[in-house]
mmCIF file of C-alpha atoms and ligand atoms in Angstrom:
data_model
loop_
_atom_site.group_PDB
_atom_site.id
_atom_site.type_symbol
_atom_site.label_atom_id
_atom_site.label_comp_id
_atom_site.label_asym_id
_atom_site.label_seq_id
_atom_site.Cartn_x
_atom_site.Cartn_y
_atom_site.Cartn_z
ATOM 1 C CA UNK A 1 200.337 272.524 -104.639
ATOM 2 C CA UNK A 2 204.301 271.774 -104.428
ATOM 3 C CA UNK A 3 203.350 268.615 -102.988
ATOM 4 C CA UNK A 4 200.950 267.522 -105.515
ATOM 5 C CA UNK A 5 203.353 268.173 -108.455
ATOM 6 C CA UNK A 6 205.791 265.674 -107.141
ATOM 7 C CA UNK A 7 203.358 262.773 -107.328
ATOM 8 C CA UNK A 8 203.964 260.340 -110.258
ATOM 9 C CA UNK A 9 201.040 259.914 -112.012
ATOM 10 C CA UNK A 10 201.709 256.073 -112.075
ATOM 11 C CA UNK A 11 201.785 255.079 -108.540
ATOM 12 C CA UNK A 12 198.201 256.768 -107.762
ATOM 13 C CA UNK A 13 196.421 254.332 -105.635
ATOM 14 C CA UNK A 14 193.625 252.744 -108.365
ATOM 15 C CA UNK A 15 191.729 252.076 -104.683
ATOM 16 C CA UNK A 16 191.619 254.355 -101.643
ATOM 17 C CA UNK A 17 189.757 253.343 -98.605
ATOM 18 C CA UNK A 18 189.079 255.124 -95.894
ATOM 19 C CA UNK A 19 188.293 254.926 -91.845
ATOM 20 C CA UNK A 20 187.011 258.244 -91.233
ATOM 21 C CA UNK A 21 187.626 258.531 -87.227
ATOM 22 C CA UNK A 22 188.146 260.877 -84.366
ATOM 23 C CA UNK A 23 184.669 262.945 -85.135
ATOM 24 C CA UNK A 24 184.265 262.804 -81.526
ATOM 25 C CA UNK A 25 186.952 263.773 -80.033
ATOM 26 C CA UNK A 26 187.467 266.676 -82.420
ATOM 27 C CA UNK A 27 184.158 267.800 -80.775
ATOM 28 C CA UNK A 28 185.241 266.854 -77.328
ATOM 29 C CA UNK A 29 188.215 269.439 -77.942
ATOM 30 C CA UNK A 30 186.285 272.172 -78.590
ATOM 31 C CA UNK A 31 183.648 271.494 -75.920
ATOM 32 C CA UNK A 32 181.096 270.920 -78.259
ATOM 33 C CA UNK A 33 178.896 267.767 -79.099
ATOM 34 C CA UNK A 34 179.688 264.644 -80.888
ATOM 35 C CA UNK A 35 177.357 265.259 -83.344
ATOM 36 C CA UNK A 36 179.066 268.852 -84.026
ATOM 37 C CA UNK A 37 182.145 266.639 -84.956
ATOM 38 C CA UNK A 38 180.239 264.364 -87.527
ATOM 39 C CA UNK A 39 179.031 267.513 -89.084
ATOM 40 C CA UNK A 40 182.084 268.895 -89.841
ATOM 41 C CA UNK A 41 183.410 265.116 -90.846
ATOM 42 C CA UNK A 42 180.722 265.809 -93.977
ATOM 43 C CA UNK A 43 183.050 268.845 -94.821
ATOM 44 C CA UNK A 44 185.914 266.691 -95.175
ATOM 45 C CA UNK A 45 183.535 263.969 -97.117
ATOM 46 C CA UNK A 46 182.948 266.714 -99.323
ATOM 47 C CA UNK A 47 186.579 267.870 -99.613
ATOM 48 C CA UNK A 48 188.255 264.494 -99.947
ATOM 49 C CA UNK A 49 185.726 263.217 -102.793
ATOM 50 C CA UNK A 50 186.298 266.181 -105.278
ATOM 51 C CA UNK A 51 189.992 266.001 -104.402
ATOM 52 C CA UNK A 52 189.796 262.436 -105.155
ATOM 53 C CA UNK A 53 188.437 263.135 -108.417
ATOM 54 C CA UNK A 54 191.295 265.835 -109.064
ATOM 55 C CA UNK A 55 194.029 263.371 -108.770
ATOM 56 C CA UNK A 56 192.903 260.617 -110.605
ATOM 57 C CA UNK A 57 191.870 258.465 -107.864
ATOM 58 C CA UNK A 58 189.179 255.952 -109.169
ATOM 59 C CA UNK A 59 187.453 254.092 -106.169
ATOM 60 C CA UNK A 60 187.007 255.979 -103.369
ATOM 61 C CA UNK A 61 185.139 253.574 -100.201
ATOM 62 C CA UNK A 62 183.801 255.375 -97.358
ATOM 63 C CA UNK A 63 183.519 253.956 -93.957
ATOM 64 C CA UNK A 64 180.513 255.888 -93.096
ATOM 65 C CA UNK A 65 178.613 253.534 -90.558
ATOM 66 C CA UNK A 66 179.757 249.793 -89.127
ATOM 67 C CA UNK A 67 177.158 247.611 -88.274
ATOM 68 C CA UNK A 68 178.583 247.968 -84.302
ATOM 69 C CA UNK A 69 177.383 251.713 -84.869
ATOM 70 C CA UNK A 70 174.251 250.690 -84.284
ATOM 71 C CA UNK A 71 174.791 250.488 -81.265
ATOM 72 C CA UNK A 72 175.578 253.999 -80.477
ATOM 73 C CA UNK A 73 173.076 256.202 -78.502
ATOM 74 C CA UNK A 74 169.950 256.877 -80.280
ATOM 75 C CA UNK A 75 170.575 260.429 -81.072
ATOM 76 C CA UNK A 76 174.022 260.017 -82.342
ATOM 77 C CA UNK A 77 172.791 257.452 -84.634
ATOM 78 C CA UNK A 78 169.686 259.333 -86.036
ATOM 79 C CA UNK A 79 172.146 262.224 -86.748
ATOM 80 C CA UNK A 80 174.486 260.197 -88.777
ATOM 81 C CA UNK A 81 171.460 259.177 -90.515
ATOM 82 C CA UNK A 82 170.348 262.196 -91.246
ATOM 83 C CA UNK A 83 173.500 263.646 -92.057
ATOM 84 C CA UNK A 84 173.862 260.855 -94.835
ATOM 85 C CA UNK A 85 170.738 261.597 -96.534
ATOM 86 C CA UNK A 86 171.574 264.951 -96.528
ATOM 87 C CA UNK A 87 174.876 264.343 -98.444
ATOM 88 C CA UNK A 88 172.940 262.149 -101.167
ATOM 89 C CA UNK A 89 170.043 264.862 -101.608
ATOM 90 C CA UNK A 90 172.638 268.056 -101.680
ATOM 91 C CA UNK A 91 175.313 266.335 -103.198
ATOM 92 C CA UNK A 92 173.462 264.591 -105.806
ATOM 93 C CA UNK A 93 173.910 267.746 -108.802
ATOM 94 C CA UNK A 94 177.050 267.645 -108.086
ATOM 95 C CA UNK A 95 178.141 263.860 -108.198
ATOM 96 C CA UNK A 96 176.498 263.648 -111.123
ATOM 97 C CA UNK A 97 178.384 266.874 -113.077
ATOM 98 C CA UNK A 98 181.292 265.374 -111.815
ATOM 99 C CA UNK A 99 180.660 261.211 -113.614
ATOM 100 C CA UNK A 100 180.816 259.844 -110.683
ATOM 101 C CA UNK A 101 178.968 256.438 -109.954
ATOM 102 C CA UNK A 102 177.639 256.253 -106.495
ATOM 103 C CA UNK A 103 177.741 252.883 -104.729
ATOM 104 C CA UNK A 104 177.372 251.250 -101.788
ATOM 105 C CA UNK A 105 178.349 247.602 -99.446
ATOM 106 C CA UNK A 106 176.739 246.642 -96.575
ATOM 107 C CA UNK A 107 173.519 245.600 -94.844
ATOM 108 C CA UNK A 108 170.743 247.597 -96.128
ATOM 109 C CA UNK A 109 168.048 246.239 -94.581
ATOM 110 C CA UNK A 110 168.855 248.185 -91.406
ATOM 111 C CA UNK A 111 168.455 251.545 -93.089
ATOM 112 C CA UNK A 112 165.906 253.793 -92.218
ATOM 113 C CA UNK A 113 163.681 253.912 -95.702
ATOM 114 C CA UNK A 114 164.275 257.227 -96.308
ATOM 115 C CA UNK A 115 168.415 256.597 -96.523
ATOM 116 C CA UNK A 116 167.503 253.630 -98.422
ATOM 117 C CA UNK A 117 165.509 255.496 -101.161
ATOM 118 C CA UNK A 118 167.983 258.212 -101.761
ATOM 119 C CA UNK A 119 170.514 255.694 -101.355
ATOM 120 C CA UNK A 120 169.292 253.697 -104.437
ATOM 121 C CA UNK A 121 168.519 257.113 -106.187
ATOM 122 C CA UNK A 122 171.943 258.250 -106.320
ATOM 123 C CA UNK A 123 172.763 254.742 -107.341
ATOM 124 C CA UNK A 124 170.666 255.073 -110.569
ATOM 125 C CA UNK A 125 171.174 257.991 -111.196
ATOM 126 C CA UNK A 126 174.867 257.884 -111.572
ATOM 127 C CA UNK A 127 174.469 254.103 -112.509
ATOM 128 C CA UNK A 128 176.732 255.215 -116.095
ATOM 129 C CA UNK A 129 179.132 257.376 -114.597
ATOM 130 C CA UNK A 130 182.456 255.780 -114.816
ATOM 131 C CA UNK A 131 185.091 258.985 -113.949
ATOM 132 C CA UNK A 132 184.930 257.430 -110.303
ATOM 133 C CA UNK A 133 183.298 255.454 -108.242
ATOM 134 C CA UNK A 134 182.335 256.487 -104.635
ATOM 135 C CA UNK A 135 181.364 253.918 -102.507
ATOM 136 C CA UNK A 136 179.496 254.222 -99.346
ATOM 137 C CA UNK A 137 180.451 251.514 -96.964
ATOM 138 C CA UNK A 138 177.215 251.828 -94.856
ATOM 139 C CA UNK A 139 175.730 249.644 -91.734
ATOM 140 C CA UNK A 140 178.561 247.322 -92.877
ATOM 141 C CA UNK A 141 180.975 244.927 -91.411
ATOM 142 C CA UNK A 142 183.487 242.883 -92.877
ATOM 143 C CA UNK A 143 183.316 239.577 -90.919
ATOM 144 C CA UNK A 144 179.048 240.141 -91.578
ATOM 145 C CA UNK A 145 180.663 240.504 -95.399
ATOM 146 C CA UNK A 146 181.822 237.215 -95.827
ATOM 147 C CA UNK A 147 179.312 235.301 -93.653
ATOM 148 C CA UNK A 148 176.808 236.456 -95.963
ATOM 149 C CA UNK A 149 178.815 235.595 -99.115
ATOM 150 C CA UNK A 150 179.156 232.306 -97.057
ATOM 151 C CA UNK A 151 175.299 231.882 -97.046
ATOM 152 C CA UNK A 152 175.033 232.271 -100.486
ATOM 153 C CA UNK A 153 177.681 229.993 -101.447
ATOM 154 C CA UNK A 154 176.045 227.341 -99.693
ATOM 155 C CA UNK A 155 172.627 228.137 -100.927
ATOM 156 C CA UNK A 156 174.285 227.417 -104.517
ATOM 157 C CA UNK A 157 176.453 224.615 -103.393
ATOM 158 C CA UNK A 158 172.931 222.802 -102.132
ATOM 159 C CA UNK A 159 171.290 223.915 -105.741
ATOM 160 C CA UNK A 160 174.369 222.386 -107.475
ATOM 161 C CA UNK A 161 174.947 225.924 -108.917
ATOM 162 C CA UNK A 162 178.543 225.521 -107.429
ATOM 163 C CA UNK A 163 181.038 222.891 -107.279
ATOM 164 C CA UNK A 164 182.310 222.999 -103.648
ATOM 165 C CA UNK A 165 185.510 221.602 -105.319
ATOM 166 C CA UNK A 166 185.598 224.084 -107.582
ATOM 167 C CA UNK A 167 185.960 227.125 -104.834
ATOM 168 C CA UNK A 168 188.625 229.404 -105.579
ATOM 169 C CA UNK A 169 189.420 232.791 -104.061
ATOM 170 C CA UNK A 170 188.591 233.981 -107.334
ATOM 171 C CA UNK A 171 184.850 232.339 -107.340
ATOM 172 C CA UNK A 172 184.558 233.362 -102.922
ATOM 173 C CA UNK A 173 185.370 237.418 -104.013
ATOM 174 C CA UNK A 174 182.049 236.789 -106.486
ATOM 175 C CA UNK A 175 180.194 236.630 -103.824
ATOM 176 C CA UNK A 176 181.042 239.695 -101.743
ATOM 177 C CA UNK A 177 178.665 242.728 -101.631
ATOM 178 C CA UNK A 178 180.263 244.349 -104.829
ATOM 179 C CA UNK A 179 182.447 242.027 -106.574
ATOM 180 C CA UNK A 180 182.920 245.124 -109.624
ATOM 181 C CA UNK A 181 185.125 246.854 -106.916
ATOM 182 C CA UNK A 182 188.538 246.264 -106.790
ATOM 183 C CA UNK A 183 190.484 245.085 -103.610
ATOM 184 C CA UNK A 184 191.689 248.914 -102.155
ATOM 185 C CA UNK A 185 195.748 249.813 -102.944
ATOM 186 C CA UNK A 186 195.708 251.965 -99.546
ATOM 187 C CA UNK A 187 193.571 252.125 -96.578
ATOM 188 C CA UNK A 188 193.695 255.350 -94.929
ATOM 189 C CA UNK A 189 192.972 255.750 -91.312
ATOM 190 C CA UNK A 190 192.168 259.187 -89.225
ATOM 191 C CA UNK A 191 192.404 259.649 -85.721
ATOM 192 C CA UNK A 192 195.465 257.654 -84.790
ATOM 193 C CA UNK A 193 194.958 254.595 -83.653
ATOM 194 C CA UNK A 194 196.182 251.674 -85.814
ATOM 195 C CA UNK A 195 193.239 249.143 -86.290
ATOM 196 C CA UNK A 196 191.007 247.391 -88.883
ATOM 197 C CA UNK A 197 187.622 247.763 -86.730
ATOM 198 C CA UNK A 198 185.704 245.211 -89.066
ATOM 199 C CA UNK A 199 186.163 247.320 -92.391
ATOM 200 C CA UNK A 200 186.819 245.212 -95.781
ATOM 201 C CA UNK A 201 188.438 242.051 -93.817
ATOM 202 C CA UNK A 202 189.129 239.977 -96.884
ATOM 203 C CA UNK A 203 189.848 242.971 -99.342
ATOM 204 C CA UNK A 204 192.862 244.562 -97.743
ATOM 205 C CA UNK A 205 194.989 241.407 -97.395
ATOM 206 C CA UNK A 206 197.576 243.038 -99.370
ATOM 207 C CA UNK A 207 196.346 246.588 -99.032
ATOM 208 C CA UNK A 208 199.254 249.411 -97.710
ATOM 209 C CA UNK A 209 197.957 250.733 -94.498
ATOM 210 C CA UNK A 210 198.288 254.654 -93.791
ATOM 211 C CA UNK A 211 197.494 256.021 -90.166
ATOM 212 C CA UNK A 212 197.631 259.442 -89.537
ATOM 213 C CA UNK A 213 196.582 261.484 -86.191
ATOM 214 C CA UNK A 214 194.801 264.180 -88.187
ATOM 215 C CA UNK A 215 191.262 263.628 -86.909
ATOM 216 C CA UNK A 216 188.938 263.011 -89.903
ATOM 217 C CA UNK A 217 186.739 266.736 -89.788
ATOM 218 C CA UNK A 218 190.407 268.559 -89.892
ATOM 219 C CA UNK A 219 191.171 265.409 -92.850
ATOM 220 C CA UNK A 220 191.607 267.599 -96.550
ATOM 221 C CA UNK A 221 193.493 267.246 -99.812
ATOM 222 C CA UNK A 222 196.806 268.103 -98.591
ATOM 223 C CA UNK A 223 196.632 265.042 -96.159
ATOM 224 C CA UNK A 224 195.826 262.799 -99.015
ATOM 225 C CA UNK A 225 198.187 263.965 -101.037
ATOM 226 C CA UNK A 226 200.334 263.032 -97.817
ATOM 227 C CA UNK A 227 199.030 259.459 -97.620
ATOM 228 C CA UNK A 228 199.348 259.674 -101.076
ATOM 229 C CA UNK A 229 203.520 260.780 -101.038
ATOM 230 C CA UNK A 230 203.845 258.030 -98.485
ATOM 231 C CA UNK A 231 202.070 255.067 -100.227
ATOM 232 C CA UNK A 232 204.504 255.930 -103.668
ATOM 233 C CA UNK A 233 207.236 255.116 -101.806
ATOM 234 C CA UNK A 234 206.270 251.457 -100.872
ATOM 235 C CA UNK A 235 207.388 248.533 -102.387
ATOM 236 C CA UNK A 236 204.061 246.214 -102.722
ATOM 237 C CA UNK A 237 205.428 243.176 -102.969
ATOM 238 C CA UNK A 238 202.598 240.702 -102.610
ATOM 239 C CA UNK A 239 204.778 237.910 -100.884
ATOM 240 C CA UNK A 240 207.576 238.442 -103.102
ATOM 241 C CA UNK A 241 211.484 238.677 -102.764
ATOM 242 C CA UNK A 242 212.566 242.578 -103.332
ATOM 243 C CA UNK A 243 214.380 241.677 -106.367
ATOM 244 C CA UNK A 244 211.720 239.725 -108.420
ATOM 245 C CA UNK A 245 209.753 242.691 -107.971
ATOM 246 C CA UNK A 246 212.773 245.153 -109.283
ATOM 247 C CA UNK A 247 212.812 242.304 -112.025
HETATM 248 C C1 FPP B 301 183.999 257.896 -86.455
HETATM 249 O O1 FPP B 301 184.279 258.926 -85.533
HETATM 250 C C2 FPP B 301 183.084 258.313 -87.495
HETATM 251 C C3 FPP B 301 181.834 257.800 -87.696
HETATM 252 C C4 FPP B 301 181.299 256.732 -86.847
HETATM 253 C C5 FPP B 301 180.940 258.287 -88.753
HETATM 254 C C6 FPP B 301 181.520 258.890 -89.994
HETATM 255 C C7 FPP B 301 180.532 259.853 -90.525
HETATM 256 C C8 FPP B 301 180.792 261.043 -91.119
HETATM 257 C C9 FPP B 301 182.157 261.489 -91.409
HETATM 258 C C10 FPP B 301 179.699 262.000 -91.481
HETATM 259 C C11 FPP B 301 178.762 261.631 -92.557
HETATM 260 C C12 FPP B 301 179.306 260.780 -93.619
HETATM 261 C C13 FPP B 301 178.911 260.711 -94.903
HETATM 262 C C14 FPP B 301 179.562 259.736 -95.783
HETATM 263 C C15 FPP B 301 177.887 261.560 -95.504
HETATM 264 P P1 FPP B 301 184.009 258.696 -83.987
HETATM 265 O O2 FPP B 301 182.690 259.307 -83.680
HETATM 266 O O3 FPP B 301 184.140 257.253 -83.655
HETATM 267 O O4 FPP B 301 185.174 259.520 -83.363
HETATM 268 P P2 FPP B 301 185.902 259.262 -81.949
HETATM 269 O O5 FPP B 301 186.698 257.996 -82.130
HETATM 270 O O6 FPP B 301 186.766 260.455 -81.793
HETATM 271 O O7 FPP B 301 184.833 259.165 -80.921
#
């Protein structure tokens, strides 16, 4: 509660992304099984989202399942699976009490049909909501991101709907999975270890990077108030000197 007072209102993240990692070995600690660890990562889904909401936070991207997850062992991955369609069914009342708008990037195809239909439910259903948006980053990868957006942009370019000269960073982000979401302020990442792993490639070019060794089912509002602390006290200077920024 101290902590949260001393936050300034203006340097909340708009954008908060997160890697949500170390579900296994939280599990592995305790003796139990993997899938134990994922369970208890949904109580710290659950936690982080309405704490999210609290303080003003309004994107909030999940990294809930990579495309490489796939190729985890069968049972670990119908588990995830199941524990995702579980959130969107239980959660659902809730989200939508709440105004949040439910979204979600990656490669749906993959998705069992059950996900998918509660997936696009909760889309819908929360299609107006505008307090925040959650979005589910699900059997998604970032370089698979912009190959697709790639396709695309040659389909049009053949068609003569674009002007390869024409391109622009500006025109390339239209094509991503959700252009309407924008690029995150701070990626947060659980369970120590300091890497991207494929999540939002060409979004976080000038996104502040927070890693922390709490492992994502022990992850609640007092460590993103943490991140939170830390990320007010950086200077984003988006290639900038120090004093044109002060300026
Ligand atoms: C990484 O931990 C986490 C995942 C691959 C899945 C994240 C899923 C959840 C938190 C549960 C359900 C989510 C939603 C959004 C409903 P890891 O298994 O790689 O951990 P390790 O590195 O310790 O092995």
């Amino acid at each position: 509660m101290m902590q949260e007072r001393r936050l300034q209102p203006d340097a909340i993240p708009r954008h908060v992304a997160i890697i949500m990692d170390g579900n296994g070995r939280w599990a592995q600690d305790r003796g139990l099984s993997r899938i134990e660890g994922h369970r208890q990562g949904l109580e710290a889904v659950r936690a982080v989202i309405r704490a999210a909401h609290e303080l003003g936070i309004e994107f909030v991207t999940l990294y809930a399942f990579s495309l490489e997850n796939w190729n985890r062992p069968q049972d670990e991955v119908d588990e995830l699976m199941r524990l995702l369609e579980h959130y969107l069914e239980s959660e659902l009342d809730e989200v939508i009490r709440n105004g949040i708008r439910v979204r979600s990037i990656g490669r749906r195809d993959r998705l069992p049909t059950s996900v998918l239909e509660k997936l696009e439910k909760a889309e819908q259903k929360t299609r107006e909501n505008r307090e925040m948006h959650l979005v589910f980053a699900l059997s998604y990868g970032g370089r698979q991101e912009i190959v697709d957006a790639v396709r695309q942009l040659l389909r049009d370019a053949e068609n003569g709907k674009l002007d390869p000269e024409a391109l622009d960073e500006k025109t390339f982000a239209e094509y991503l999975y959700d252009p309407e979401i924008p690029d995150p302020d701070l990626l947060i990442r659980t369970g120590g270890e300091s890497r991207v792993s494929n999540f939002l490639l060409w979004q976080i070019a000038y996104t502040e990077i927070f890693v922390t060794d709490v492992r994502w089912p022990d992850f609640r509002k007092d460590h993103l108030v943490e991140a939170l602390r830390d990320y007010e006290r950086r200077e984003r200077r988006f290639g900038r000197t120090s004093a044109q920024v002060r300026s």
